[in-house]
mmCIF file of C-alpha atoms and ligand atoms in Angstrom:
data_model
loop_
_atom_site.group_PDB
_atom_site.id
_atom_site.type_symbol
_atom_site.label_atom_id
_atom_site.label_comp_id
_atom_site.label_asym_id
_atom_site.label_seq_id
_atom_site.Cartn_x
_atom_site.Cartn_y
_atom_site.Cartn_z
ATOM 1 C CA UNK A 1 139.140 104.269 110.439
ATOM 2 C CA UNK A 2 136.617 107.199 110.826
ATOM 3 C CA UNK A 3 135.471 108.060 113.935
ATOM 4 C CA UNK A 4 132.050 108.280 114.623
ATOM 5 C CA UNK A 5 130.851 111.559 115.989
ATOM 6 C CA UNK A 6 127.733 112.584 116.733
ATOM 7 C CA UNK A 7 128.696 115.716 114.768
ATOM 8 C CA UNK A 8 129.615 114.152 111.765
ATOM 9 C CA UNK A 9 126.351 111.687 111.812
ATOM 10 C CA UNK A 10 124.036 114.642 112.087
ATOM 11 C CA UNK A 11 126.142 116.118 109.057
ATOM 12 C CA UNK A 12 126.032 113.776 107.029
ATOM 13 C CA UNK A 13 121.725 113.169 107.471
ATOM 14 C CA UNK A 14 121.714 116.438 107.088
ATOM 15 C CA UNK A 15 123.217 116.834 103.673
ATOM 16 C CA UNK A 16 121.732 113.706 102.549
ATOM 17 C CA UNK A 17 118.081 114.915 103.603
ATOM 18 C CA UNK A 18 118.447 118.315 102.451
ATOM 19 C CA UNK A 19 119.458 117.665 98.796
ATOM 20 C CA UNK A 20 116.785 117.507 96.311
ATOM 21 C CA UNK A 21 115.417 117.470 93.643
ATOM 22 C CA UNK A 22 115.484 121.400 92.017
ATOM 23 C CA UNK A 23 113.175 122.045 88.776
ATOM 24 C CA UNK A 24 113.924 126.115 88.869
ATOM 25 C CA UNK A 25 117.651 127.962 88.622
ATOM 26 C CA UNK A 26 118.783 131.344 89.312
ATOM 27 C CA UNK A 27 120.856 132.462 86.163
ATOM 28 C CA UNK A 28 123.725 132.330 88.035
ATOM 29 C CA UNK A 29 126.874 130.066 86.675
ATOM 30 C CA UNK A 30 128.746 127.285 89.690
ATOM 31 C CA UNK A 31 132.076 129.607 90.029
ATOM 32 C CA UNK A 32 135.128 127.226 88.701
ATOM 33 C CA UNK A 33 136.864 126.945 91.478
ATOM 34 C CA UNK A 34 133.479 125.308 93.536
ATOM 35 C CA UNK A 35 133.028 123.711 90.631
ATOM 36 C CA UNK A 36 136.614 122.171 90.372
ATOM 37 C CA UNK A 37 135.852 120.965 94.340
ATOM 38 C CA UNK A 38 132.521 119.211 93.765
ATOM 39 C CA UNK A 39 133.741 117.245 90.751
ATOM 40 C CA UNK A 40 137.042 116.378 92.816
ATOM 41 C CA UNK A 41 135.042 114.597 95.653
ATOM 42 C CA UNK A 42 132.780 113.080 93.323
ATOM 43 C CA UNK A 43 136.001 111.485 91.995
ATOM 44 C CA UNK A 44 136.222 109.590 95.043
ATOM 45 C CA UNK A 45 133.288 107.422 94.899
ATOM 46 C CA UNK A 46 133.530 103.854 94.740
ATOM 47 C CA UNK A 47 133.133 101.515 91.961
ATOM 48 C CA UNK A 48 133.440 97.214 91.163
ATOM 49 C CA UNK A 49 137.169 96.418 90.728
ATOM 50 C CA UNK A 50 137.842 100.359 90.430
ATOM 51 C CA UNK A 51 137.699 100.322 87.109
ATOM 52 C CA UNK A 52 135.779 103.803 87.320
ATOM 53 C CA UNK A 53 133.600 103.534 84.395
ATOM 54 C CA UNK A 54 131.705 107.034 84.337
ATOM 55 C CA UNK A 55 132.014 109.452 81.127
ATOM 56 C CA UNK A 56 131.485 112.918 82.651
ATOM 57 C CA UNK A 57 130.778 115.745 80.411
ATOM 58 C CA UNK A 58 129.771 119.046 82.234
ATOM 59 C CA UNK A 59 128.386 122.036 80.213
ATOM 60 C CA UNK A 60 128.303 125.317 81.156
ATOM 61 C CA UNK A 61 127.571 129.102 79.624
ATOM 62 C CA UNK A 62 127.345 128.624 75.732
ATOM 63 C CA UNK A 63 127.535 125.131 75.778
ATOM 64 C CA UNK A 64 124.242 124.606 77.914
ATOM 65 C CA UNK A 65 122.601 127.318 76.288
ATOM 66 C CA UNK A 66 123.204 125.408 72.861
ATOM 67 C CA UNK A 67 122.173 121.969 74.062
ATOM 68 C CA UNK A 68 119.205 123.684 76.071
ATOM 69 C CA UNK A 69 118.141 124.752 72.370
ATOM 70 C CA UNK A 70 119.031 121.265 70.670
ATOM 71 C CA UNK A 71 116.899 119.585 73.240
ATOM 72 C CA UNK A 72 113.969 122.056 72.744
ATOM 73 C CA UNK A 73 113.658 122.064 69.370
ATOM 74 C CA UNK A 74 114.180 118.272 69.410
ATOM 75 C CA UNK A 75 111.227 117.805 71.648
ATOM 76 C CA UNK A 76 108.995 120.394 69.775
ATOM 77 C CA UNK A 77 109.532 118.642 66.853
ATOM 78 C CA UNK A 78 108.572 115.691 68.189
ATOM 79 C CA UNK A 79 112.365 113.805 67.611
ATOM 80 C CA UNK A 80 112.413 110.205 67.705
ATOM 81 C CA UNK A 81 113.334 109.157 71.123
ATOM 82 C CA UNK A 82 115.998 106.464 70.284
ATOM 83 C CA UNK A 83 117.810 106.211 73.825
ATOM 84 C CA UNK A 84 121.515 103.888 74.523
ATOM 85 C CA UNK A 85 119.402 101.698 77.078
ATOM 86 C CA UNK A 86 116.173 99.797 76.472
ATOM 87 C CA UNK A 87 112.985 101.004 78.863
ATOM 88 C CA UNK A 88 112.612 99.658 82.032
ATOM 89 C CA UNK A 89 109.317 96.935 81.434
ATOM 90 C CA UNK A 90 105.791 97.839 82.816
ATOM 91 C CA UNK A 91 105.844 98.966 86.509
ATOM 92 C CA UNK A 92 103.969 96.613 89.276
ATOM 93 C CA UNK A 93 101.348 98.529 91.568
ATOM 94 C CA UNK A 94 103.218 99.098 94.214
ATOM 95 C CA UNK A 95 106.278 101.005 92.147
ATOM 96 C CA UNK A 96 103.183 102.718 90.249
ATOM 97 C CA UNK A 97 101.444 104.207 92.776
ATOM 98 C CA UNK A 98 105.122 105.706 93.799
ATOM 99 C CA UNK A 99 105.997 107.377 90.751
ATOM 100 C CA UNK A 100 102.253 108.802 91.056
ATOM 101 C CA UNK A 101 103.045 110.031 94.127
ATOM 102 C CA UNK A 102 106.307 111.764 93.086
ATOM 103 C CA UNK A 103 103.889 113.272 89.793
ATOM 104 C CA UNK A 104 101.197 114.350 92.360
ATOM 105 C CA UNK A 105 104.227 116.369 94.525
ATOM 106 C CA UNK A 106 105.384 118.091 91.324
ATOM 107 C CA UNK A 107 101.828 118.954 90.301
ATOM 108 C CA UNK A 108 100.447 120.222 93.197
ATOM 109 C CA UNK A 109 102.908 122.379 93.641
ATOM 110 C CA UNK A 110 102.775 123.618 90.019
ATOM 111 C CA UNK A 111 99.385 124.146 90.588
ATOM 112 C CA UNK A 112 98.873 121.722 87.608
ATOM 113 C CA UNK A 113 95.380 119.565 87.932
ATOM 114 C CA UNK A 114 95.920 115.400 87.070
ATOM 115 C CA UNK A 115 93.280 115.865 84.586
ATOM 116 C CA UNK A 116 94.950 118.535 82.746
ATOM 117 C CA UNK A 117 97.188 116.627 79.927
ATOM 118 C CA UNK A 118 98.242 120.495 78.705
ATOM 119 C CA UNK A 119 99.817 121.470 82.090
ATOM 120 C CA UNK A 120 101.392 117.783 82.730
ATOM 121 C CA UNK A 121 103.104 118.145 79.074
ATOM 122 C CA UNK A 122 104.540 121.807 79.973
ATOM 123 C CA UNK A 123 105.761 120.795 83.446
ATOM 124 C CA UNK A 124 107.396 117.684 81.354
ATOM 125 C CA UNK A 125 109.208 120.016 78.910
ATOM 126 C CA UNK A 126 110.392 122.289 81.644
ATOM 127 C CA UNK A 127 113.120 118.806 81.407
ATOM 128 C CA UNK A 128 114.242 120.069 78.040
ATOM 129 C CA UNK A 129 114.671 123.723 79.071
ATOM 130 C CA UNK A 130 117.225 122.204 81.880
ATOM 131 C CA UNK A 131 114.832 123.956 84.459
ATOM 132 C CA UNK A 132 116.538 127.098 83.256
ATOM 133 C CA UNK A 133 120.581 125.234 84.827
ATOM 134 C CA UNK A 134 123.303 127.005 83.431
ATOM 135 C CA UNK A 135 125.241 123.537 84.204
ATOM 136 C CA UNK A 136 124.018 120.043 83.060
ATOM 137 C CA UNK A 137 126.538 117.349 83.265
ATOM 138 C CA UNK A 138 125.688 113.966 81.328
ATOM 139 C CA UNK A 139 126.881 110.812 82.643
ATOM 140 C CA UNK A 140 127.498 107.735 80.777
ATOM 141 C CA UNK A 141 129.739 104.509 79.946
ATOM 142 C CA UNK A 142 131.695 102.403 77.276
ATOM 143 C CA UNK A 143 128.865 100.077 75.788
ATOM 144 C CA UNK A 144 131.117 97.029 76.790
ATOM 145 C CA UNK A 145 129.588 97.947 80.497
ATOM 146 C CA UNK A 146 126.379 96.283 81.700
ATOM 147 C CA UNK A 147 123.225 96.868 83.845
ATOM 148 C CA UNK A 148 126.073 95.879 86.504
ATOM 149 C CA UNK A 149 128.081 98.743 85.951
ATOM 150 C CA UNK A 150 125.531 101.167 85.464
ATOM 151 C CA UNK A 151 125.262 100.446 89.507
ATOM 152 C CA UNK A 152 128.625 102.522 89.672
ATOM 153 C CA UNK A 153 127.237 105.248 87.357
ATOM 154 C CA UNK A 154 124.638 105.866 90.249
ATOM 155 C CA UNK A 155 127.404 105.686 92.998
ATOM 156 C CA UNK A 156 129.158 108.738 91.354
ATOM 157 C CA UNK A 157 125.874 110.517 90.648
ATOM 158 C CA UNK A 158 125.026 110.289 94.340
ATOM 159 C CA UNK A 159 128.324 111.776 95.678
ATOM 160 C CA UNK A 160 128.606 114.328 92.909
ATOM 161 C CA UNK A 161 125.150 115.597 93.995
ATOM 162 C CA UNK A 162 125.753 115.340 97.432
ATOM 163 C CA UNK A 163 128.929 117.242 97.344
ATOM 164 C CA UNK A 164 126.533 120.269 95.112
ATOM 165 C CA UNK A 165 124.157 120.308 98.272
ATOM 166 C CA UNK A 166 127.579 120.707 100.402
ATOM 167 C CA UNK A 167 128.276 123.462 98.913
ATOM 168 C CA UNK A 168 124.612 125.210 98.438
ATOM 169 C CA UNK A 169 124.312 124.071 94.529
ATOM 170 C CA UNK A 170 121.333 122.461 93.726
ATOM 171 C CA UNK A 171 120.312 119.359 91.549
ATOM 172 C CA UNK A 172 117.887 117.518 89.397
ATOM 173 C CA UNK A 173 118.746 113.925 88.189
ATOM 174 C CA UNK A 174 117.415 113.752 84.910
ATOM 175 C CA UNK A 175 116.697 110.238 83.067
ATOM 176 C CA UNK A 176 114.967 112.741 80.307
ATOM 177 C CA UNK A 177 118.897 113.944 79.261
ATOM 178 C CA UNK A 178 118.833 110.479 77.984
ATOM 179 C CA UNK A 179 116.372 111.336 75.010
ATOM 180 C CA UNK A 180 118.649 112.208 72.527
ATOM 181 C CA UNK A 181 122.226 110.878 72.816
ATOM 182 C CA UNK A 182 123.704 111.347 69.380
ATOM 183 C CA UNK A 183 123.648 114.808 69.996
ATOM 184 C CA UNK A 184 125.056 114.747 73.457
ATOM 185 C CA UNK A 185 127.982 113.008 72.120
ATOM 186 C CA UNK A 186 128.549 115.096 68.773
ATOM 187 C CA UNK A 187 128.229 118.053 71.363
ATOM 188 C CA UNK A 188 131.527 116.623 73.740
ATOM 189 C CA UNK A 189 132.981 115.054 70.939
ATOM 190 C CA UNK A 190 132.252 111.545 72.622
ATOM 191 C CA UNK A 191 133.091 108.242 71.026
ATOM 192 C CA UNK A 192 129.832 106.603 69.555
ATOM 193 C CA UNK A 193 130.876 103.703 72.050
ATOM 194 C CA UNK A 194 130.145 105.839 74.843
ATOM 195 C CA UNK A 195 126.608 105.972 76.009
ATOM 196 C CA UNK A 196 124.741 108.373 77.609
ATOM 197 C CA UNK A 197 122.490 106.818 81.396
ATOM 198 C CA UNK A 198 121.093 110.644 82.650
ATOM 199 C CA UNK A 199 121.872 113.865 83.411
ATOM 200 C CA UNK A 200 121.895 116.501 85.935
ATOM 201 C CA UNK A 201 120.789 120.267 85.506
ATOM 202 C CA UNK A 202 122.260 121.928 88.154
ATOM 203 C CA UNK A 203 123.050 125.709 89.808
ATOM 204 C CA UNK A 204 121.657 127.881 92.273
ATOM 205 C CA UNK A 205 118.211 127.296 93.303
ATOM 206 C CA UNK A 206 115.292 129.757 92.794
ATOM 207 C CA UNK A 207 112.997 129.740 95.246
ATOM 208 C CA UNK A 208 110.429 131.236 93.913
ATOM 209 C CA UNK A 209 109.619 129.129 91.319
ATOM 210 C CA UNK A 210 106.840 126.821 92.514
ATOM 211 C CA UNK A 211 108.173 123.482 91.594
ATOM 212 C CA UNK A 212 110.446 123.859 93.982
ATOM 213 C CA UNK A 213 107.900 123.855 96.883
ATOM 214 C CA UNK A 214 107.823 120.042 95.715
ATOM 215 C CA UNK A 215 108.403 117.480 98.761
ATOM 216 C CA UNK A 216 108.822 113.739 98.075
ATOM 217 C CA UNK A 217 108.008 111.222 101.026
ATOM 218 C CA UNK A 218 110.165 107.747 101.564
ATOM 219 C CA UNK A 219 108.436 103.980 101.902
ATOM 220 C CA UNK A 220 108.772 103.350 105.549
ATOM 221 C CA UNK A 221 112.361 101.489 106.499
ATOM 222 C CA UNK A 222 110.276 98.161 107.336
ATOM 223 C CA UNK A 223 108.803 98.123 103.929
ATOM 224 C CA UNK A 224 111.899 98.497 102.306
ATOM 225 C CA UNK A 225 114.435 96.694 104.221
ATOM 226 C CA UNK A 226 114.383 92.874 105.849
ATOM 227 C CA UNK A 227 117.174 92.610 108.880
ATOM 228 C CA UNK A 228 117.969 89.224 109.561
ATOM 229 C CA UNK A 229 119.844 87.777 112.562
HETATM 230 C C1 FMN B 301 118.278 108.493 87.671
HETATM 231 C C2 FMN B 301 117.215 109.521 87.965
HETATM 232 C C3 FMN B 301 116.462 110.021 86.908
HETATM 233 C C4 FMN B 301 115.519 111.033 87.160
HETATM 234 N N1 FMN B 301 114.845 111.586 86.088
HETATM 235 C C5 FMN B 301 114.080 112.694 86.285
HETATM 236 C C6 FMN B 301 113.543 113.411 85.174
HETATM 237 O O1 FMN B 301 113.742 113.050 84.005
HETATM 238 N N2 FMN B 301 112.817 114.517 85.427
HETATM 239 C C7 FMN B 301 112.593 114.977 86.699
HETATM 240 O O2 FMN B 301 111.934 116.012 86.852
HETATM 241 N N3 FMN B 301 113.086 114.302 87.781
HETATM 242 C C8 FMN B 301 113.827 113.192 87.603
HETATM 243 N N4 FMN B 301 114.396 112.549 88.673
HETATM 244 C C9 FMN B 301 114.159 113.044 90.027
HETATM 245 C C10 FMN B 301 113.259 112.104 90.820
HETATM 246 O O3 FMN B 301 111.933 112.303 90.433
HETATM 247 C C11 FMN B 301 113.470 112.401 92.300
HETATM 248 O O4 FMN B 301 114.798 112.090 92.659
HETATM 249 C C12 FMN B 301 112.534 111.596 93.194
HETATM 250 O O5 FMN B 301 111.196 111.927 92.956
HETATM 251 C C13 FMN B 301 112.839 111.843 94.686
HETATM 252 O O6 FMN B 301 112.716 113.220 94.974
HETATM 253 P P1 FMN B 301 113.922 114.092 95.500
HETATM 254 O O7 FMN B 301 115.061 113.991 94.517
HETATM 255 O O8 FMN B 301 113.395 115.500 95.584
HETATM 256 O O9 FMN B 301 114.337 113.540 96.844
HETATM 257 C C14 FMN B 301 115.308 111.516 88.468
HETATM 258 C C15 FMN B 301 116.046 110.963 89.517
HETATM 259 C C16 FMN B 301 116.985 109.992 89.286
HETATM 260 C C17 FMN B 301 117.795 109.441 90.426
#
């Protein structure tokens, strides 16, 4: 058993609070051997029954540069969106006025006005362009898996980008990378029984790229959490 030190809690917050989410990279590639160490501890993470059900396909150097410019040119020319996974349905209020929130964040600190549909569609392609990542890494599973597995997906997603911030690389989850999966796969040479949840761009961060002055807030733990007993 682990134990509990008030060193280790403090670490742990810390990492969790300080990762997320970076729209801007330095063009600066993950060196192999940090990369080889983040992807090793992401192997860890837990999953139902083990059956550790992620696909993980990491790009880097030519290979990002050449999806980078399959998903641009997809999105400029409009591309069908024909994603693995149906939508999620129509959001309530409450989960609606969030993901405003989040926009808000992002365009505020893009200096991009709510009325201005121009400026909302260019911070939205700034997805495409990978936010300028040398790395993107596309996660998916077998299409014999369910919403239930998908749960496991996220497990690994969380640790992988957990053990980036550990080691000062930064991250943006990406359910845009989802847009166009035929050509994710045909790029890794992935079985068309493998489909692709999301992505993450992810590198150095720049910091002087103004998307990344972006701060999200978190519902309150009482609003989120009953404890019974
Ligand atoms: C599965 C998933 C998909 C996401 N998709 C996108 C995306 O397509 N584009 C984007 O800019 N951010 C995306 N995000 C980032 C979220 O907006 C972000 O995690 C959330 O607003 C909380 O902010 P934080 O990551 O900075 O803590 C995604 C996050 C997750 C977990």
């Amino acid at each position: 058993m682990i134990e509990a030190s008030t060193q280790a809690i403090e670490a742990f917050d810390t990492l969790v609070r300080t990762r997320r989410s970076v729209r801007g990279f330095l063009d600066k590639p993950v060196p192999d051997s940090v990369m080889q160490q983040i992807f090793e501890t992401a192997r860890w993470s837990p999953s139902g029954t083990n059956v550790q059900p992620w696909d993980v396909c990491v790009a880097s150097g030519e290979v990002t540069k050449a999806l980078r410019a399959g998903f641009i040119s997809r999105a400029k020319n409009k591309e069908k969106i024909v994603t693995d996974h149906a939508p999620d349905g129509r959001l309530d209020d409450l989960w609606r006025e969030r993901k405003r929130a989040c926009a808000r964040a992002l365009y505020n600190a893009m200096g991009i006005e709510w009325e201005d549909k121009a400026g909302r569609a260019s911070a939205a392609f700034r997805n495409s362009e990978f936010f300028d990542a040398p790395h993107v890494v596309f996660l998916g599973m077998h299409e014999d898996f369910g919403t239930q597995t998908a749960a496991d997906v996220g497990m690994f997603a969380q640790t992988l980008m957990l053990a980036m911030t550990a080691h000062g690389v930064a991250s943006c989850a990406q359910g845009s990378l989802r847009n166009y999966p035929d050509f994710v796969r045909s790029t890794f040479g992935l079985d068309d029984k493998i489909k692709i949840l999301f992505g993450i761009s992810f590198g150095y961060e720049d910091d002087k790229v103004p998307a990344n002055t972006a701060r999200t807030e978190r519902a309150p733990l009482e609003e989120i959490v009953k404890f019974l007993g």
